[in-house]
Short mmCIF file of C-alpha atoms in Angstrom, two decimals:
data_model
loop_
_atom_site.label_atom_id
_atom_site.label_comp_id
_atom_site.label_asym_id
_atom_site.label_seq_id
_atom_site.Cartn_x
_atom_site.Cartn_y
_atom_site.Cartn_z
CA MET A 1 0.12 -0.06 0.00
CA LYS A 2 1.57 3.51 -1.03
CA ASN A 3 0.81 6.54 0.69
CA LYS A 4 -0.73 9.15 -1.82
CA GLU A 5 -1.10 12.08 0.36
CA PHE A 6 2.52 13.10 0.71
CA LYS A 7 5.72 11.23 0.05
CA ILE A 8 7.27 9.51 3.18
CA GLY A 9 11.18 8.82 3.39
CA VAL A 10 12.86 6.74 5.74
CA ILE A 11 16.52 7.58 6.91
CA ILE A 12 18.45 4.78 8.58
CA SER A 13 21.75 5.52 10.03
CA THR A 14 24.24 2.83 9.94
CA TYR A 15 28.03 1.97 10.18
CA ASN A 16 29.69 -1.49 9.78
CA ASN A 17 26.80 -3.99 10.85
CA PRO A 18 25.61 -5.21 7.71
CA ALA A 19 23.94 -8.44 9.67
CA TRP A 20 21.81 -5.87 11.83
CA LEU A 21 21.06 -3.81 8.88
CA GLU A 22 19.62 -6.81 6.76
CA LYS A 23 17.20 -7.73 9.64
CA VAL A 24 15.90 -4.10 9.57
CA LEU A 25 15.50 -4.17 5.82
CA TRP A 26 13.25 -7.36 6.37
CA GLY A 27 11.08 -5.10 8.29
CA TYR A 28 10.72 -2.53 5.65
CA LEU A 29 9.89 -5.24 3.18
CA ASN A 30 6.72 -6.09 5.17
CA GLN A 31 5.23 -2.61 6.03
CA THR A 32 1.43 -1.98 5.41
CA VAL A 33 2.32 1.34 4.01
CA LEU A 34 5.53 1.24 2.10
CA ALA A 35 8.13 4.04 1.96
CA ASP A 36 8.52 6.32 -1.10
CA GLU A 37 12.32 6.02 -0.35
CA ILE A 38 14.69 4.65 2.01
CA ILE A 39 18.05 6.41 2.69
CA ILE A 40 20.80 4.67 4.21
CA ALA A 41 22.87 7.08 5.91
CA ASP A 42 26.04 5.35 6.15
CA ASP A 43 28.78 6.72 8.22
CA GLY A 44 31.80 5.07 6.55
CA SER A 45 31.04 1.21 6.44
CA GLY A 46 33.05 -1.05 4.15
CA PRO A 47 32.14 -2.77 0.94
CA GLU A 48 30.05 -5.34 3.02
CA THR A 49 27.33 -2.98 3.69
CA ARG A 50 27.32 -1.41 -0.04
CA ASN A 51 26.99 -4.84 -1.35
CA LEU A 52 24.05 -5.59 0.93
CA ILE A 53 22.36 -2.36 -0.22
CA GLU A 54 22.69 -3.43 -3.77
CA ALA A 55 21.32 -6.82 -3.02
CA TYR A 56 18.15 -5.30 -1.83
CA SER A 57 17.99 -2.30 -4.42
CA ASP A 58 15.55 -4.19 -6.58
CA LYS A 59 13.14 -4.95 -3.43
CA LEU A 60 13.20 -1.63 -1.85
CA PRO A 61 13.67 1.88 -3.09
CA LEU A 62 16.97 2.28 -1.52
CA LYS A 63 19.34 5.15 -1.70
CA HIS A 64 22.96 4.79 -0.19
CA VAL A 65 24.54 7.88 0.98
CA TRP A 66 28.15 7.46 2.29
CA TYR A 67 30.63 9.59 4.30
CA GLU A 68 34.20 8.56 4.55
CA ASP A 69 35.12 6.88 7.96
CA ASN A 70 36.56 9.30 10.22
CA GLY A 71 35.19 8.60 13.69
CA PHE A 72 31.46 9.39 14.64
CA GLN A 73 30.00 11.49 12.34
CA LYS A 74 26.48 10.60 12.37
CA THR A 75 25.26 14.26 12.16
CA LYS A 76 27.02 14.99 9.19
CA ILE A 77 25.78 11.84 7.21
CA LEU A 78 22.28 12.66 8.52
CA ASN A 79 22.36 16.08 6.78
CA LYS A 80 23.77 14.61 3.80
CA ALA A 81 20.85 12.21 3.75
CA ILE A 82 18.22 14.94 4.38
CA VAL A 83 19.64 17.01 1.32
CA SER A 84 19.71 13.67 -0.93
CA SER A 85 15.79 12.95 -0.05
CA SER A 86 12.94 14.06 -2.15
CA SER A 87 10.10 13.18 0.41
CA ASP A 88 7.85 15.54 2.15
CA TYR A 89 7.93 13.76 5.49
CA LEU A 90 10.98 12.00 6.83
CA ILE A 91 11.19 9.14 9.57
CA PHE A 92 14.55 8.59 11.27
CA THR A 93 15.94 5.29 12.75
CA ASP A 94 18.84 3.04 13.15
CA GLN A 95 20.33 -0.12 11.86
CA ASP A 96 19.48 -1.80 14.90
CA CYS A 97 16.04 -1.05 15.10
CA ILE A 98 13.44 -3.49 13.19
CA PRO A 99 10.01 -1.80 12.55
CA ARG A 100 6.63 -3.63 13.21
CA LYS A 101 4.80 -3.93 9.89
CA ASP A 102 2.36 -0.78 10.98
CA PHE A 103 5.57 1.37 11.69
CA ILE A 104 5.30 3.52 8.67
CA GLU A 105 1.56 3.70 8.71
CA THR A 106 1.72 4.92 12.40
CA HIS A 107 3.89 7.58 11.69
CA ARG A 108 2.04 8.57 8.82
CA ASN A 109 -1.32 8.56 10.71
CA TYR A 110 0.08 10.83 13.55
CA ALA A 111 1.82 13.07 11.24
CA GLN A 112 0.59 16.66 11.88
CA GLU A 113 1.67 20.20 10.89
CA LYS A 114 3.57 21.93 13.67
CA TYR A 115 4.53 18.80 15.34
CA PHE A 116 7.34 16.12 15.30
CA LEU A 117 6.80 12.68 16.59
CA SER A 118 8.64 10.93 19.23
CA GLY A 119 8.87 7.19 19.29
CA GLY A 120 11.07 4.77 21.23
CA TYR A 121 12.24 1.10 20.99
CA PHE A 122 11.92 -2.38 22.74
CA LYS A 123 15.42 -3.60 23.54
CA LEU A 124 16.12 -7.17 22.99
CA PRO A 125 19.26 -9.21 24.60
CA MET A 126 21.80 -10.49 22.33
CA PRO A 127 20.78 -14.01 22.10
CA ILE A 128 17.29 -13.18 20.80
CA SER A 129 18.64 -10.47 18.58
CA SER A 130 20.84 -12.97 16.73
CA LEU A 131 18.35 -15.56 16.34
CA ILE A 132 15.50 -13.46 14.81
CA THR A 133 15.12 -14.74 11.04
CA GLU A 134 13.30 -13.04 7.97
CA LYS A 135 10.42 -15.42 8.75
CA ASP A 136 10.00 -14.29 12.23
CA ILE A 137 9.65 -10.77 11.20
CA GLU A 138 7.41 -11.58 8.34
CA ARG A 139 5.02 -13.55 10.74
CA GLY A 140 5.17 -10.98 13.48
CA ASN A 141 7.05 -13.37 16.13
CA ALA A 142 9.80 -11.02 16.75
CA PHE A 143 7.16 -8.45 17.95
CA ASP A 144 5.16 -11.11 20.02
CA PHE A 145 5.78 -11.35 23.64
CA SER A 146 4.56 -14.78 24.01
CA TRP A 147 7.28 -15.82 21.14
CA LEU A 148 9.98 -13.79 22.75
CA HIS A 149 9.32 -15.20 26.16
CA SER A 150 9.68 -18.67 24.55
CA LYS A 151 13.05 -17.75 23.53
CA GLY A 152 14.21 -16.54 26.84
CA LEU A 153 12.88 -13.04 27.28
CA LYS A 154 11.94 -12.28 30.77
CA TYR A 155 8.90 -10.17 31.60
CA SER A 156 9.04 -6.42 32.86
CA PHE A 157 6.75 -3.71 32.45
CA LYS A 158 8.39 -2.46 29.22
CA CYS A 159 6.95 -5.40 27.72
CA THR A 160 3.66 -3.71 27.44
CA LYS A 161 5.01 -1.74 24.52
CA LEU A 162 4.50 -5.02 22.54
CA THR A 163 0.71 -4.88 23.46
CA LYS A 164 -1.15 -4.27 19.76
CA ASN A 165 -4.19 -2.43 20.93
CA SER A 166 -4.96 1.21 19.71
CA SER A 167 -6.88 2.19 22.73
CA PHE A 168 -4.30 0.71 25.17
CA SER A 169 -1.42 2.24 23.22
CA SER A 170 -3.05 5.78 23.26
CA PHE A 171 -3.72 5.61 26.93
CA MET A 172 -0.05 4.37 27.57
CA ASN A 173 1.32 7.51 25.19
CA ALA A 174 -0.82 9.76 27.35
CA ILE A 175 0.31 8.67 30.73
CA THR A 176 3.92 7.62 30.21
CA PRO A 177 6.37 9.94 32.31
CA ALA A 178 8.83 9.72 29.41
CA LYS A 179 9.44 12.98 27.82
CA ALA A 180 8.49 13.21 23.96
CA SER A 181 11.87 14.05 22.81
CA TRP A 182 13.57 13.72 19.42
CA ASN A 183 14.72 10.17 19.73
CA GLY A 184 17.14 9.29 16.65
CA CYS A 185 16.05 5.48 16.70
CA ASN A 186 12.40 6.53 16.16
CA SER A 187 11.19 10.06 15.33
CA SER A 188 9.79 11.87 12.51
CA CYS A 189 8.78 15.39 11.13
CA TRP A 190 8.28 17.29 7.76
CA LYS A 191 11.25 17.95 5.88
CA LYS A 192 10.47 21.66 5.53
CA ASP A 193 11.01 22.16 9.44
CA ILE A 194 14.24 20.45 9.36
CA LEU A 195 15.47 22.84 6.88
CA GLN A 196 14.39 25.74 8.89
CA VAL A 197 16.58 24.52 11.72
CA ASN A 198 19.27 23.63 9.16
CA GLY A 199 19.33 19.94 10.15
CA PHE A 200 21.64 18.46 12.77
CA ASN A 201 24.41 20.29 14.42
CA GLU A 202 27.61 18.89 13.01
CA GLU A 203 29.83 19.92 15.83
CA MET A 204 28.42 17.30 17.91
CA GLN A 205 29.16 13.64 18.12
CA TYR A 206 27.35 10.76 20.26
CA GLY A 207 25.19 11.62 23.13
CA GLY A 208 22.36 14.06 22.89
CA GLU A 209 22.92 15.04 19.37
CA ASP A 210 19.24 13.95 18.63
CA ARG A 211 17.95 15.86 21.60
CA GLU A 212 19.56 18.95 20.57
CA PHE A 213 17.98 18.79 17.28
CA GLY A 214 14.63 18.23 18.79
CA GLU A 215 15.22 21.30 20.90
CA ARG A 216 15.63 23.58 18.09
CA LEU A 217 12.57 22.33 16.61
CA ASN A 218 10.78 23.16 19.72
CA ASN A 219 12.39 26.50 19.63
CA LEU A 220 10.90 26.83 16.07
CA GLY A 221 7.52 26.37 17.67
CA LEU A 222 6.96 22.84 17.05
CA LYS A 223 5.36 20.63 19.48
CA SER A 224 6.23 17.17 20.13
CA LYS A 225 3.62 14.10 20.12
CA GLN A 226 4.34 10.91 21.88
CA ILE A 227 3.97 7.57 20.12
CA ARG A 228 6.46 5.28 21.85
CA TYR A 229 3.58 2.77 22.48
CA SER A 230 2.28 3.08 18.86
CA ALA A 231 5.20 3.03 16.53
CA ILE A 232 6.94 -0.11 17.66
CA ALA A 233 10.58 -1.07 16.92
CA ILE A 234 12.45 -3.87 18.46
CA HIS A 235 16.23 -2.98 19.33
CA LEU A 236 19.02 -5.38 18.49
CA ASP A 237 21.65 -5.63 21.11
CA HIS A 238 25.08 -4.07 20.28
CA LYS A 239 28.22 -2.58 21.97
CA ARG A 240 28.88 1.13 21.88
CA PRO A 241 32.54 1.78 21.26
CA TYR A 242 32.07 5.15 19.85
CA ARG A 243 30.74 6.58 23.36
CA ASN A 244 33.02 9.37 24.48
CA THR A 245 32.87 11.03 27.72
CA GLU A 246 34.29 14.26 26.60
CA ALA A 247 32.12 14.34 23.40
CA ILE A 248 29.01 13.95 25.87
CA LYS A 249 30.16 16.98 28.02
CA LYS A 250 30.69 18.97 24.96
CA ASN A 251 27.29 17.96 23.66
CA GLU A 252 25.64 19.10 27.06
CA ALA A 253 27.13 22.34 26.94
CA ILE A 254 25.93 22.86 23.40
CA ARG A 255 22.49 21.87 24.38
CA LYS A 256 22.44 24.23 27.35
CA ILE A 257 23.24 27.02 24.99
CA THR A 258 20.45 25.98 22.66
CA ARG A 259 18.11 25.88 25.41
CA LYS A 260 19.22 29.20 27.05
CA ASN A 261 19.39 31.26 24.00
CA LYS A 262 16.31 29.50 22.09
CA ILE A 263 18.54 28.75 19.18
CA ILE A 264 16.59 27.84 16.24
CA ARG A 265 19.22 27.41 13.27
CA THR A 266 22.65 25.71 13.78
CA GLU A 267 25.45 27.49 12.14
CA LYS A 268 27.07 23.99 11.40
CA GLY A 269 24.21 22.29 10.01
CA ILE A 270 22.87 21.53 6.41
CA ASP A 271 24.59 24.42 4.81
CA VAL A 272 27.94 23.71 5.87
CA SER A 273 27.61 19.96 4.94
CA SER A 274 26.31 20.96 1.32
CA SER A 275 29.00 23.47 0.95
CA LYS A 276 31.84 20.39 1.31
#
């Protein structure tokens, strides 16, 4: 089913994990509403990722945007992906987040002028992350608590995210104490709004760079809408070698300035990226 009202693009950030990226692509093969384009924002992966994308290019509307490997440069490759997109509305996610079949449809249905959408993920342990197959995604097993429990997942309150009931999801979205912030794993907004804030701040590395982007959208006048119980993605486990304490502190300082001065447009964003 194709969306006829406005073009929807999905931007998936990735870096040297083709095994997880392939599982994510399986998720997009089974959507009730298909993306008009899927842009792989590749922060310097090797040839295995390129080969994977080429292998799926006849099944999905893929576009590969690549930036030379030089450390964590997610903000730069995201800006490059935004510029390359031709869609009206953009969903942002990661190589480790498999979308439930109604993921794009949910973002489309909740999309609203002067808002951005704030989703989250349901985290899986490594053993279950590894065993999920294409059939498990196609059949919906990977999003079903009973099946996951049979594979060793322990129950916690967070498992309520997997409850597929619209009334329950709406209720939980309304009462959750989690702030409706911009989460890079599962958020969306209109491209025109992204351009007004000049995209992501390329001065920032890992640790709050997505939140700062959302804060500038708020400064622009956008409100955020909570959909963490409606737009479901399961998160595949992985290590985070790119975590850097100094970078996180620097990002916190930038965010503080953004909030205090109500900055809307970053000086080191799309305009800078496009001129390179």
